[in-house]
PDB file of C-alpha atoms in Angstrom:
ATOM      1  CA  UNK A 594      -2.260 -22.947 -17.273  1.00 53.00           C
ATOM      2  CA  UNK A 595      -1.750 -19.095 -18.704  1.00 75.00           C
ATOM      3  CA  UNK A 596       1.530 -17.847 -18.825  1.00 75.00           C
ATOM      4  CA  UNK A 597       0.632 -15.012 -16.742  1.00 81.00           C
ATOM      5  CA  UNK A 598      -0.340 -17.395 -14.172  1.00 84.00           C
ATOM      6  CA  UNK A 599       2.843 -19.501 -14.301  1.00 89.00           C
ATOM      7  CA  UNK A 600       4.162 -15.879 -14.159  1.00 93.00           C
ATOM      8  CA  UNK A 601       2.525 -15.114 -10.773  1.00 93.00           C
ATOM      9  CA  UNK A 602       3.256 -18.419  -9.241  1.00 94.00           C
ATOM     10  CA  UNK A 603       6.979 -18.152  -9.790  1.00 96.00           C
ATOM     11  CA  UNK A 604       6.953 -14.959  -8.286  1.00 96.00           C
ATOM     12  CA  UNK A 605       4.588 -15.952  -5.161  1.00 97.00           C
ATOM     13  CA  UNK A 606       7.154 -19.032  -4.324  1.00 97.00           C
ATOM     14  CA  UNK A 607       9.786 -16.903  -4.625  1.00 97.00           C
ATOM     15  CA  UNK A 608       9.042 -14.015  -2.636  1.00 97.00           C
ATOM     16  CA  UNK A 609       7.884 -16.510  -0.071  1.00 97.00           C
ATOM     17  CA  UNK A 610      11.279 -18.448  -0.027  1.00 97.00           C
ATOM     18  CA  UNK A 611      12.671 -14.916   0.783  1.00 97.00           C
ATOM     19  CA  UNK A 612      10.425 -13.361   3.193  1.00 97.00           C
ATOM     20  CA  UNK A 613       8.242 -14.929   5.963  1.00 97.00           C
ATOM     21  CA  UNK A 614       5.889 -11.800   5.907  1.00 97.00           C
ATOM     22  CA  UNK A 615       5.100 -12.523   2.529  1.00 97.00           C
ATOM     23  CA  UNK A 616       4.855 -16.647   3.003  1.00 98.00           C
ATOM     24  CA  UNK A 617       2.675 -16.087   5.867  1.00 98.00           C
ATOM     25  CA  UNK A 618       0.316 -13.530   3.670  1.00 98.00           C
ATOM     26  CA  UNK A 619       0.666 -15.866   0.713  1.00 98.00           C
ATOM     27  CA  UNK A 620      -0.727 -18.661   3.083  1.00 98.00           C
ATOM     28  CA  UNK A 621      -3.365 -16.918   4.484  1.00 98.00           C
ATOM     29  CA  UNK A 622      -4.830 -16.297   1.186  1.00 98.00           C
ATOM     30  CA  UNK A 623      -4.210 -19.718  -0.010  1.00 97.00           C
ATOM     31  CA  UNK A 624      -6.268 -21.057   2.701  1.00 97.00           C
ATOM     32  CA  UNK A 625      -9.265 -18.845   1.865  1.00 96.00           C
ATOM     33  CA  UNK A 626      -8.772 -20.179  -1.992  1.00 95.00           C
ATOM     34  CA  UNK A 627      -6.496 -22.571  -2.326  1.00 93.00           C
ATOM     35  CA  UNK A 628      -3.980 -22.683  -5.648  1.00 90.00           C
ATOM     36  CA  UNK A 629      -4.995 -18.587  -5.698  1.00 95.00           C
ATOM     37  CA  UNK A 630      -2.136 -16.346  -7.144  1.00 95.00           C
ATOM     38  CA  UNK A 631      -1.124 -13.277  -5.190  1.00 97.00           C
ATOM     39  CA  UNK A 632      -0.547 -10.338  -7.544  1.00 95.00           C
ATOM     40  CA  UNK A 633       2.449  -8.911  -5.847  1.00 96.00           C
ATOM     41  CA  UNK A 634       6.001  -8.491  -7.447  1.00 95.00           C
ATOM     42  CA  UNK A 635       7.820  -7.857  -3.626  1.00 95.00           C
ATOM     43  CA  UNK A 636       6.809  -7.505  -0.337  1.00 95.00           C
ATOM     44  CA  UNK A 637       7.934  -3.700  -0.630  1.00 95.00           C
ATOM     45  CA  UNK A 638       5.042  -2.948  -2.776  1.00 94.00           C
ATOM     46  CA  UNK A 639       2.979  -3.098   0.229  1.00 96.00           C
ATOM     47  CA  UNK A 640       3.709  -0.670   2.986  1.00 94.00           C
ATOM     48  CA  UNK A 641       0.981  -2.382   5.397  1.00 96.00           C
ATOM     49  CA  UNK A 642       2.305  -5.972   5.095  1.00 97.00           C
ATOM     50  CA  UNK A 643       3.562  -6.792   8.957  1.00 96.00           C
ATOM     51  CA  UNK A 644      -0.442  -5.573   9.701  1.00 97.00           C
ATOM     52  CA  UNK A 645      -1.782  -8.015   7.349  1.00 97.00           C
ATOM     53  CA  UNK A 646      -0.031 -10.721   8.776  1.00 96.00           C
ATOM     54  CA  UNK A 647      -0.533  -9.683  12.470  1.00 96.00           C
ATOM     55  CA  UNK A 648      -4.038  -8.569  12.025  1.00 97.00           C
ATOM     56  CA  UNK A 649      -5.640  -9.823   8.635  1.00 97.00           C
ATOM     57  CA  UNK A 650      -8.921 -10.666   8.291  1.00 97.00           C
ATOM     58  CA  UNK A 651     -11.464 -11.651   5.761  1.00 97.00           C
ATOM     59  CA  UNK A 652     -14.489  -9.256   5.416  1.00 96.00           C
ATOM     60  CA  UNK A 653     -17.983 -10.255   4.740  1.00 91.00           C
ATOM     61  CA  UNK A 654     -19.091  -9.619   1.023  1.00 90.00           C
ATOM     62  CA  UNK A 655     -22.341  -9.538   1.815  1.00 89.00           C
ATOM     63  CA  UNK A 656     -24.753  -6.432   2.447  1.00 89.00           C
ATOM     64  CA  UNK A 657     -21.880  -4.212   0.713  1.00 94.00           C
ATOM     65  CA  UNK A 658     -21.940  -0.408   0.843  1.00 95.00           C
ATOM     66  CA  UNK A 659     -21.527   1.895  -2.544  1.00 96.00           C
ATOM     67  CA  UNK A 660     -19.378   5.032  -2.721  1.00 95.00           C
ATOM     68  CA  UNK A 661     -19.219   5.997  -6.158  1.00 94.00           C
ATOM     69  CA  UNK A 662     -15.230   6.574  -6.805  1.00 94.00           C
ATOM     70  CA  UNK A 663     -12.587   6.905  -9.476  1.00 92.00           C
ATOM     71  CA  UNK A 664     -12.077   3.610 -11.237  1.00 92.00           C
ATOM     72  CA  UNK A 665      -8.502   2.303 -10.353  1.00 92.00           C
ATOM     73  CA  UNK A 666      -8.081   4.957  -7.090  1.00 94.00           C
ATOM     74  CA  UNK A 667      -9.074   2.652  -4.466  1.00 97.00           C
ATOM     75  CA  UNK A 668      -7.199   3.583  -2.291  1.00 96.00           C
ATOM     76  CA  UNK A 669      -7.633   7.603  -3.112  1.00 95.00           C
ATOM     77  CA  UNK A 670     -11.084   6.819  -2.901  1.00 96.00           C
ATOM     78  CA  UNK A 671     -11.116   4.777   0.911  1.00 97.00           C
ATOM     79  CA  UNK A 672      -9.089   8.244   1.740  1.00 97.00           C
ATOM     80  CA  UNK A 673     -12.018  10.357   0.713  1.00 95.00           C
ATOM     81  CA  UNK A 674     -14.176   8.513   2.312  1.00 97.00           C
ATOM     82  CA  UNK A 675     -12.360   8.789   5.935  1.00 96.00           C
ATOM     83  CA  UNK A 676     -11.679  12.573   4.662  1.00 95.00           C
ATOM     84  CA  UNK A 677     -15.901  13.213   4.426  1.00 95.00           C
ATOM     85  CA  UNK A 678     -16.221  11.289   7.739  1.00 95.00           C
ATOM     86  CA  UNK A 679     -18.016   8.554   5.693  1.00 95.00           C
ATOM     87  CA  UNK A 680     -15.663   5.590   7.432  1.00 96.00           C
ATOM     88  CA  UNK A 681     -12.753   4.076   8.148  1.00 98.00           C
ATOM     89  CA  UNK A 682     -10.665   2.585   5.990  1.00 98.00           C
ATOM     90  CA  UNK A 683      -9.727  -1.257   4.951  1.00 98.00           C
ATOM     91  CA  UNK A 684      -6.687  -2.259   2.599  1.00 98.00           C
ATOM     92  CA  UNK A 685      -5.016  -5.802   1.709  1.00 98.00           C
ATOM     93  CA  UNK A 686      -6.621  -7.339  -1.339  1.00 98.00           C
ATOM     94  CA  UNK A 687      -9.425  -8.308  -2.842  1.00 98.00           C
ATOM     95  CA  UNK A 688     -10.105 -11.475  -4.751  1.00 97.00           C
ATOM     96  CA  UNK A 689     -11.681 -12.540  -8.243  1.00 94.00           C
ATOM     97  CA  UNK A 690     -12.630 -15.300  -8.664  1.00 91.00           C
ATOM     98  CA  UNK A 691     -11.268 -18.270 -10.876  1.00 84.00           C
ATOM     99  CA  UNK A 692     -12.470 -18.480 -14.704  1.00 80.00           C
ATOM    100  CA  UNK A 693     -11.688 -20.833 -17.674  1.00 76.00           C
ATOM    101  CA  UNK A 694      -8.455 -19.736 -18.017  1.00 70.00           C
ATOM    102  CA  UNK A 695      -7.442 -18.499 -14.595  1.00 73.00           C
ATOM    103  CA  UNK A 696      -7.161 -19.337 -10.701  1.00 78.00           C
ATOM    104  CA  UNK A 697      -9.156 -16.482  -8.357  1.00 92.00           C
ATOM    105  CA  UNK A 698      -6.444 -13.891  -8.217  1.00 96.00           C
ATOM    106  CA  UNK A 699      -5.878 -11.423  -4.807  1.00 97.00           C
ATOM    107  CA  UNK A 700      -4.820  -7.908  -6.029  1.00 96.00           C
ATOM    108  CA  UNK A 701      -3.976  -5.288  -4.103  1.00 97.00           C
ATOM    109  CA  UNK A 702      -7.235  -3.108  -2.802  1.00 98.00           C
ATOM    110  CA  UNK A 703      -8.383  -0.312  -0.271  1.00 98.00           C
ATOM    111  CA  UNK A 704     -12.057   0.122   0.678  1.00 98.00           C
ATOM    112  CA  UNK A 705     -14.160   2.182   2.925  1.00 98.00           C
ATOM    113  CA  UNK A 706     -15.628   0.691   5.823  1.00 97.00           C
ATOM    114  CA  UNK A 707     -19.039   1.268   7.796  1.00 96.00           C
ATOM    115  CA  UNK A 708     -17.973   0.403  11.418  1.00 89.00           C
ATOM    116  CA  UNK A 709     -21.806   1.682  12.661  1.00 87.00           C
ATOM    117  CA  UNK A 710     -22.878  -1.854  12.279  1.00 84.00           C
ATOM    118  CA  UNK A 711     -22.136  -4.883  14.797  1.00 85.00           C
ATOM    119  CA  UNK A 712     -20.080  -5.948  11.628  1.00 86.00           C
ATOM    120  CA  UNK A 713     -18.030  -3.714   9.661  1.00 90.00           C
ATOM    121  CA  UNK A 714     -19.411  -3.510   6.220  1.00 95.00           C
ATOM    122  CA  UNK A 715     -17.350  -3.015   3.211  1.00 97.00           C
ATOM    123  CA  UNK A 716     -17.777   0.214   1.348  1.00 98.00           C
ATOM    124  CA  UNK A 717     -16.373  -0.276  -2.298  1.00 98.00           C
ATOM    125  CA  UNK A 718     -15.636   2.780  -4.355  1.00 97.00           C
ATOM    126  CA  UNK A 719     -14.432   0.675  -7.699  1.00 96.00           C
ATOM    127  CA  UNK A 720     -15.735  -3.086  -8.681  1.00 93.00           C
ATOM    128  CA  UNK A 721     -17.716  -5.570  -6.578  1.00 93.00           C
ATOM    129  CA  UNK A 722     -15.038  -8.344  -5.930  1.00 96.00           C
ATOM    130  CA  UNK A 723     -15.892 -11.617  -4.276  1.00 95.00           C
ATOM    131  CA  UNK A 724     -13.975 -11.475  -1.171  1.00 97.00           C
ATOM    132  CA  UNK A 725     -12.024  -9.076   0.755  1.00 98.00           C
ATOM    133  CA  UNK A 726      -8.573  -9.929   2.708  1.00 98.00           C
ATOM    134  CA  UNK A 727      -7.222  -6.987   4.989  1.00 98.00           C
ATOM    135  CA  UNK A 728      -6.851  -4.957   8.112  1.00 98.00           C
ATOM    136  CA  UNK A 729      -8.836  -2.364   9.434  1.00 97.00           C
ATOM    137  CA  UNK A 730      -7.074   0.929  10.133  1.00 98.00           C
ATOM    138  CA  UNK A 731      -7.519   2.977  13.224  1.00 97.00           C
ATOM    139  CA  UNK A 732      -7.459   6.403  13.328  1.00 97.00           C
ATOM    140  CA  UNK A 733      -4.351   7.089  13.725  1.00 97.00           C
ATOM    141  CA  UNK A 734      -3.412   4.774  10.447  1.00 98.00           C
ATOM    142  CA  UNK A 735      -6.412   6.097   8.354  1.00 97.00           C
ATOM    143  CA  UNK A 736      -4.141   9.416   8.977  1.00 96.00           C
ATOM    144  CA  UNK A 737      -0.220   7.718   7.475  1.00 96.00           C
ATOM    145  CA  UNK A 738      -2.619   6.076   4.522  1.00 97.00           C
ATOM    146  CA  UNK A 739      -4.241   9.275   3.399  1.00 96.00           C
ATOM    147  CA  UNK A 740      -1.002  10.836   3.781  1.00 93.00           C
ATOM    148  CA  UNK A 741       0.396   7.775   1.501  1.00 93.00           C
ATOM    149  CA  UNK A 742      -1.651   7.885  -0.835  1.00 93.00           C
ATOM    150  CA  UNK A 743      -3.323  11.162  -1.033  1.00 87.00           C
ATOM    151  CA  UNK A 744       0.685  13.860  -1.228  1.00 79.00           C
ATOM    152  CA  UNK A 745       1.863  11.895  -3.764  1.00 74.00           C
ATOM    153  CA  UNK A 746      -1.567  13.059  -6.207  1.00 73.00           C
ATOM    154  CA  UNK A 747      -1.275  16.367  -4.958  1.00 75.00           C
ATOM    155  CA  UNK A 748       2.413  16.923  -6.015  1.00 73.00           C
ATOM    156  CA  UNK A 749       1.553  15.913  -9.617  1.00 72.00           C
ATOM    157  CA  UNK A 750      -1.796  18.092  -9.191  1.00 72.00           C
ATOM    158  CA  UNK A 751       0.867  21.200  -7.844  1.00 76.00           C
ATOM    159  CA  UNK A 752       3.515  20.258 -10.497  1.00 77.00           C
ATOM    160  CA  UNK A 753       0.689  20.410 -13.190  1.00 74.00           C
ATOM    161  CA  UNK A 754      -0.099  23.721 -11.911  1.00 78.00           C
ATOM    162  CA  UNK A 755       3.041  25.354 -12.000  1.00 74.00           C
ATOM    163  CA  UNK A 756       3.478  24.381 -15.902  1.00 63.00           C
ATOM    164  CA  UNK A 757       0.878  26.280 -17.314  1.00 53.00           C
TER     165      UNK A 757
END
C-alpha cells in the first residue's frame, strides 16, 4: 500500500478512537466501500459533521445534472447555484474510486441539487465522481453554508480591493 494511504488510515483510526461523530461517519462510508480512506485530518474540518451522521445519505450518480463551476470551489459553486435559484444544496463527500495503487478515497465535496424530481438529482459544478455521501440542506442551512463559504471569498475579494 502507498504511503499516503497508510497516511490516511492512521489518521481515520485515530480520529475515530477520539470522536464517535467521526467513527460513525468513517463507518458509514466504509460500508458503502469497504477498506475506503476518509480524507479528513479532524472532525473540525467539517462544520456539518453531527448532520452527516444524523441525516447522511448516499445520492444516486445516475442521470447527473451539469453546472459549469470553478474547478476546486465546490462548495462556492453549490452556493451559486442556491444564490441563482438553480437548487439546493448537498455537502459530505464524494468518492473515487480505487486504482492500482489506491483504495476509493471520500473527499470532502458540495454539490447542487435538483429537488424538482421524485429523486433529488445531483448537480456537479467540478468532476464527475462515482458516488456521493451527504445531507441535503434546507433552506434555512443553504443560508449558514453560503454564508460559510461565500464571506470568507469576499473579504479577500474586499482586502484585494483596498490594496490597489
Amino acid at each position: 500500500m502507498s504511503l499516503a494511504i497508510d497516511f490516511w488510515n492512521k489518521i481515520n483510526n485515530e480520529q475515530a478512537a477520539k470522536n464517535q461523530q467521526y467513527k460513525s461517519l468513517l463507518q458509514s462510508l466504509q460500508a458503502i466501500h469497504p477498506r475506503s480512506v476518509l480524507l479528513l485530518r479532524s472532525p473540525s474540518e467539517e462544520p456539518w459533521l453531527g448532520h452527516l451522521t444524523n441525516r447522511g445519505q448516499l445520492f444516486s450518480r445516475y442521470k447527473l445534472k451539469y453546472f459549469p463551476g470553478t474547478y476546486k470551489r465546490c462548495h462556492q459553486n453549490a452556493s451559486c447555484i442556491w444564490i441563482m435559484q438553480r437548487g439546493m444544496i448537498g455537502t459530505g463527500f464524494a468518492y473515487n474510486a480505487p486504482s492500482r495503487v489506491s483504495p476509493g478515497v471520500w473527499h470532502r465535496h458540495s454539490w447542487g441539487l435538483d429537488r424538482s424530481t421524485k429523486t433529488p438529482r445531483v448537480i456537479e459544478t467540478t468532476y464527475r465522481f462515482n458516488d456521493y455521501y451527504g445531507v441535503s440542506l434546507d433552506n434555512e442551512e443553504c443560508k449558514c453554508f453560503v454564508l460559510q463559504n461565500i464571506l470568507p471569498m469576499l473579504n479577500t475579494v474586499i482586502k484585494k480591493v483596498n490594496w490597489i
